[in-house]
mmCIF file of C-alpha atoms in Angstrom:
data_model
loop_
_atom_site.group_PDB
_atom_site.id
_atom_site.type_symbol
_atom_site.label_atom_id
_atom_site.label_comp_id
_atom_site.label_asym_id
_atom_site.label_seq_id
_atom_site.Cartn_x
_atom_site.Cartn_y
_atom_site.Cartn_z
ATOM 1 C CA UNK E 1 0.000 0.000 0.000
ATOM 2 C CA UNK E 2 1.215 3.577 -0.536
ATOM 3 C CA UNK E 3 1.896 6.079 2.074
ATOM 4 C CA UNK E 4 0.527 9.339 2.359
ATOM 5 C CA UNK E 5 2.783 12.153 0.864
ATOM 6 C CA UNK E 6 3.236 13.595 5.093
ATOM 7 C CA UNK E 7 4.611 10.316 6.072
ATOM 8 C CA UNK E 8 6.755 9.899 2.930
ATOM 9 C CA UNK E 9 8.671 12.365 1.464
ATOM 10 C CA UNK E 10 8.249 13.149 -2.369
ATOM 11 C CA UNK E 11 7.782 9.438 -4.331
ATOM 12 C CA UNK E 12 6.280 8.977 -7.579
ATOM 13 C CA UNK E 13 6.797 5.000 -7.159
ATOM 14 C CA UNK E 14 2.478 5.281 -5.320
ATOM 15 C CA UNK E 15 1.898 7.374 -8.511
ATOM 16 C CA UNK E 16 3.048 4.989 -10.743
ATOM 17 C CA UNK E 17 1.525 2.190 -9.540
ATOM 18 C CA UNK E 18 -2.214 3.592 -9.674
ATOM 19 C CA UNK E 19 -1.189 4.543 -13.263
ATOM 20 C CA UNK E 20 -0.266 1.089 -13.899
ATOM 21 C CA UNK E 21 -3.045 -0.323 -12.453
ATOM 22 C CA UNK E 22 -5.464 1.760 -14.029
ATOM 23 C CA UNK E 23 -3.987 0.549 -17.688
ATOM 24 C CA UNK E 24 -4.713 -2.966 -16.770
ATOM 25 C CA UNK E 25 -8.010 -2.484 -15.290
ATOM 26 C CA UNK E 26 -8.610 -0.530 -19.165
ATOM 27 C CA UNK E 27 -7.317 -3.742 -20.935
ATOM 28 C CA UNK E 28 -9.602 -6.338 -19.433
ATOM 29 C CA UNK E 29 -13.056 -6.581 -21.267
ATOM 30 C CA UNK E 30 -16.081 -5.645 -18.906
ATOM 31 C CA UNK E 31 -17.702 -8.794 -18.577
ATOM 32 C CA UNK E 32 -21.337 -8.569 -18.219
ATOM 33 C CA UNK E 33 -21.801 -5.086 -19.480
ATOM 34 C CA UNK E 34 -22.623 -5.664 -23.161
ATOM 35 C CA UNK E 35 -25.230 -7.776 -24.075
ATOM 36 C CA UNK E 36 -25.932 -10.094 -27.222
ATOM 37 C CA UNK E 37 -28.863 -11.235 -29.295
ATOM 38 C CA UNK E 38 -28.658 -13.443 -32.427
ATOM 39 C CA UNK E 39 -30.512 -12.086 -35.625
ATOM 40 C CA UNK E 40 -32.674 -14.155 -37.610
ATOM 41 C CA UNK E 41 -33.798 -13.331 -40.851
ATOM 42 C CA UNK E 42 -36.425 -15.564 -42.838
ATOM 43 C CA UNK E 43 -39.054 -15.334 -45.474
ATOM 44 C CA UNK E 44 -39.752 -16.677 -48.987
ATOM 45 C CA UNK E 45 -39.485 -15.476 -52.465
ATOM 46 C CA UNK E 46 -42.740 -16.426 -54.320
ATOM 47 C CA UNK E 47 -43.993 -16.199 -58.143
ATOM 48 C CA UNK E 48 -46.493 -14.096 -58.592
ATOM 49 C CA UNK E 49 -49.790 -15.482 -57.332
ATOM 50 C CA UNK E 50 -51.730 -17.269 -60.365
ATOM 51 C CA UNK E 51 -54.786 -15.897 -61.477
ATOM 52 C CA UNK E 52 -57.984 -17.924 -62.321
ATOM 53 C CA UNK E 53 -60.068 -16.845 -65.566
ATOM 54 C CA UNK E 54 -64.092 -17.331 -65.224
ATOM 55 C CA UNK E 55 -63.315 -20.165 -62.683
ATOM 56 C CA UNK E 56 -61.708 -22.089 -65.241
ATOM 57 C CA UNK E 57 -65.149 -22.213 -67.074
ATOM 58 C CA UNK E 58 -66.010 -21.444 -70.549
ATOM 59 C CA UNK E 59 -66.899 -17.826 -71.071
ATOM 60 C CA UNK E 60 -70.145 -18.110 -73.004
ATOM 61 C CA UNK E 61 -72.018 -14.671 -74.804
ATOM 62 C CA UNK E 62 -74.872 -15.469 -76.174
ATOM 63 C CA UNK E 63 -76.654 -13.177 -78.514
ATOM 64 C CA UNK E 64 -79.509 -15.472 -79.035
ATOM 65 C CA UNK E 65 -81.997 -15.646 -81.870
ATOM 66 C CA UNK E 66 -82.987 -11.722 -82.522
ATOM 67 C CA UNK E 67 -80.017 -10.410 -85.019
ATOM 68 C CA UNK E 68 -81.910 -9.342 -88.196
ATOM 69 C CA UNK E 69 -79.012 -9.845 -91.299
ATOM 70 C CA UNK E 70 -79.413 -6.137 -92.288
ATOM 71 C CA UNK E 71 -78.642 -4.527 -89.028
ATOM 72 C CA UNK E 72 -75.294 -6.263 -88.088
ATOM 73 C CA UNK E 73 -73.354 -3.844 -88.263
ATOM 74 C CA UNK E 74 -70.801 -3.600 -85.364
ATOM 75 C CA UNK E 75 -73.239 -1.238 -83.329
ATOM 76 C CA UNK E 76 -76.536 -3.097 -82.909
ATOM 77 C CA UNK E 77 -76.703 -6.165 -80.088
ATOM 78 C CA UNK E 78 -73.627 -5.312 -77.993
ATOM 79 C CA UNK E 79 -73.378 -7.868 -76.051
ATOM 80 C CA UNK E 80 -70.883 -7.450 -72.044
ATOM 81 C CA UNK E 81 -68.806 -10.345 -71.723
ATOM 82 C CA UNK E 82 -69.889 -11.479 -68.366
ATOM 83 C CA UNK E 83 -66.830 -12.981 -66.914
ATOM 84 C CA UNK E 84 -64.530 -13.526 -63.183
ATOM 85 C CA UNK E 85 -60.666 -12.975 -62.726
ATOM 86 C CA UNK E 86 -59.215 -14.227 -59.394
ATOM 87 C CA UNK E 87 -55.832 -13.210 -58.470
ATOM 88 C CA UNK E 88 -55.540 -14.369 -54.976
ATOM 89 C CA UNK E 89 -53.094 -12.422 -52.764
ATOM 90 C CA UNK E 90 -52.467 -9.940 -56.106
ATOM 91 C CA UNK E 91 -53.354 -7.097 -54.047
ATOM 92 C CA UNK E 92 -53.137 -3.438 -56.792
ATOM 93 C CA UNK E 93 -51.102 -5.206 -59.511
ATOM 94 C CA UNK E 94 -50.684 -3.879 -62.666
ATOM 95 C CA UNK E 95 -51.635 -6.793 -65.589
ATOM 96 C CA UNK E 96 -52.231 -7.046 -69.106
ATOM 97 C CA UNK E 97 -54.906 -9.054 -70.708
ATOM 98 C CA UNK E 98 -55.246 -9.964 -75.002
ATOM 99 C CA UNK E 99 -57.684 -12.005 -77.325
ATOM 100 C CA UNK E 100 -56.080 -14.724 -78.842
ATOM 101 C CA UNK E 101 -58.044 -16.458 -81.964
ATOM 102 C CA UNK E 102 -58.301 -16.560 -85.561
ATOM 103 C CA UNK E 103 -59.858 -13.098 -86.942
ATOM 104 C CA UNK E 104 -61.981 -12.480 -90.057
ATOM 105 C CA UNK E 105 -60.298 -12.208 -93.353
ATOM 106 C CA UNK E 106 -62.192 -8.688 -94.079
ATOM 107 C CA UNK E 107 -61.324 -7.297 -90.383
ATOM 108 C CA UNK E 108 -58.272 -8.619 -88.820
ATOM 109 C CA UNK E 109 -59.092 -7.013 -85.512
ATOM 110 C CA UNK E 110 -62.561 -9.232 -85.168
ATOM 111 C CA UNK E 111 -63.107 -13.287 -84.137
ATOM 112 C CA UNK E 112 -63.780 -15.483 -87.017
ATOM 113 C CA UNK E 113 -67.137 -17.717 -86.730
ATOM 114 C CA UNK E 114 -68.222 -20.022 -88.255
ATOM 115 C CA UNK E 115 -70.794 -17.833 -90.638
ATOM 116 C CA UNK E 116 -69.332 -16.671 -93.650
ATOM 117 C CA UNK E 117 -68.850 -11.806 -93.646
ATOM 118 C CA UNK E 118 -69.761 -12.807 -89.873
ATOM 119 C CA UNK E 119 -67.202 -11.929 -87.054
ATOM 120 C CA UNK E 120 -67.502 -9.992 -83.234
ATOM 121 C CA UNK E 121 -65.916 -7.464 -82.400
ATOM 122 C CA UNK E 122 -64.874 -6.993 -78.640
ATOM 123 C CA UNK E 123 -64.557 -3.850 -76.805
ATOM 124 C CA UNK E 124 -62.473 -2.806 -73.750
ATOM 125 C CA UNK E 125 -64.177 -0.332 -71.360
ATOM 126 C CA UNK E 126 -66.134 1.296 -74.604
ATOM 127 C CA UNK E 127 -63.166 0.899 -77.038
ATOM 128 C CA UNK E 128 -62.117 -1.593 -79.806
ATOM 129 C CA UNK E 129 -60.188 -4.630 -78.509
ATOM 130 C CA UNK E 130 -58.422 -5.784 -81.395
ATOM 131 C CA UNK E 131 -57.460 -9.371 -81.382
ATOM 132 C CA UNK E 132 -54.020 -10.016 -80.021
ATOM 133 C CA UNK E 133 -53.462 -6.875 -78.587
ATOM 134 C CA UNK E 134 -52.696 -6.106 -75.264
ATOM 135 C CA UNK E 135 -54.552 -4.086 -72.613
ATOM 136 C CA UNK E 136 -53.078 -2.841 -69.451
ATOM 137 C CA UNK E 137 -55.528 -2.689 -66.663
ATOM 138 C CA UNK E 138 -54.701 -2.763 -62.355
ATOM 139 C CA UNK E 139 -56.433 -5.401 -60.619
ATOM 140 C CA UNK E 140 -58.583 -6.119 -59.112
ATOM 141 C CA UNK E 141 -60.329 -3.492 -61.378
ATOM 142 C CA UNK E 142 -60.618 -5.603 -64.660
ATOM 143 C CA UNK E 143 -62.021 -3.920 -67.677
ATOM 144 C CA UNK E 144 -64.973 -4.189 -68.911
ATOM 145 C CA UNK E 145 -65.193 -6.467 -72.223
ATOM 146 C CA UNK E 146 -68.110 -6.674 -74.770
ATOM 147 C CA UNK E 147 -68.961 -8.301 -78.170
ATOM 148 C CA UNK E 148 -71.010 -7.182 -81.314
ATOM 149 C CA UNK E 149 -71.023 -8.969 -84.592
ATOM 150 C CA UNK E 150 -69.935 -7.100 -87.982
ATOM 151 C CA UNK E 151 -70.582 -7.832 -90.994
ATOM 152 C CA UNK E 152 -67.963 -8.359 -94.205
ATOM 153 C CA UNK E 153 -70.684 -8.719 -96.871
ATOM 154 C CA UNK E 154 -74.192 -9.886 -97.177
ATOM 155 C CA UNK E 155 -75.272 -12.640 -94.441
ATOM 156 C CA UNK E 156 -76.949 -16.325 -94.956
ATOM 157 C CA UNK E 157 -79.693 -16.649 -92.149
ATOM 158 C CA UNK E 158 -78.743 -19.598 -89.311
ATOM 159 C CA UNK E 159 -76.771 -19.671 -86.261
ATOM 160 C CA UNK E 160 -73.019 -18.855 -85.611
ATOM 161 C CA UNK E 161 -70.593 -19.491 -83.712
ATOM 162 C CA UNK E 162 -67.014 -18.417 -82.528
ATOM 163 C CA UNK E 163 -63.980 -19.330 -80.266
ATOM 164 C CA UNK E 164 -61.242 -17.560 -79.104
ATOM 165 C CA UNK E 165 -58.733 -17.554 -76.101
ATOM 166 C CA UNK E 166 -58.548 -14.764 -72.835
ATOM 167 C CA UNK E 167 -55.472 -14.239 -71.650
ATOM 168 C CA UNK E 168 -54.232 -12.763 -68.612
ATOM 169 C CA UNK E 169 -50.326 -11.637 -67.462
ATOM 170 C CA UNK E 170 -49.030 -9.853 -64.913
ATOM 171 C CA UNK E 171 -46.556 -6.199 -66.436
#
């Protein structure tokens, strides 16, 4: 132990000492004063959710048995495509959606049938849908689609029919 400075006369050897100590005191890590917690980070990367067309059903438009042969002509008996996309988990997402199927020879932007200078037309929110041709919409708001039949030429009386393909892709 060190004297006091009135017993001892003037040593720095006390001095020292406390010095030293106080280095070695510095150098040892203070145990129990930092504490530790392990990170975990998880999660998975998924595709974009699928989306489900008309429940996998047909989509059927029926214009019935009322079109007169001299009024076809791409205004009279618009038809709205009734149909259901599902996008589960899709939340806002920003998609794309086209007609795929063969189109008339006198109007390349209409669906073949079966009648001959008969096609339909579709329509996307009031405008022409032309076959193959992509429209951007967000979901879950999908556009509104529609049919009417045009005529190429004069038309034979009987009944029609046409196929084509909806398809839907996320941008």
């Amino acid at each position: 132990m060190c004297a006091t400075r009135q017993s001892l006369p003037k040593r720095t050897g006390c001095n020292g000492k406390w010095a030293l100590l106080a280095v070695a005191l510095a150098s040892i890590p203070a145990a129990g004063l930092t504490a530790t917690a392990p990170i975990v980070i998880s999660g998975s990367i998924n595709a974009r959710p699928q989306c489900v067309v008309n429940d996998n059903q047909t989509i059927r438009v029926a214009f019935g048995n009322d079109l007169i042969t001299t009024k076809v002509n791409g205004v009279n008996y618009l038809r709205t495509i009734d149909y259901t996309l599902e996008c589960k988990n899709a939340g806002q997402s920003v998609m794309k959606m086209k007609v795929m199927g063969a189109t008339a020879a006198f109007n390349n932007s209409a669906i073949q049938t079966s009648k001959a200078n008969l096609a339909i037309s579709l329509r996307a929110n009031g405008n022409p849908l032309p076959i193959g041709s992509w429209l951007a919409f967000t979901y879950p708001n999908k556009p509104v689609l529609q049919a009417v039949p045009v005529s190429g030429g004069t038309l034979a009386t009987g009944g029609f029919s046409a196929a084509a393909t909806l398809m839907v892709e996320y941008l």
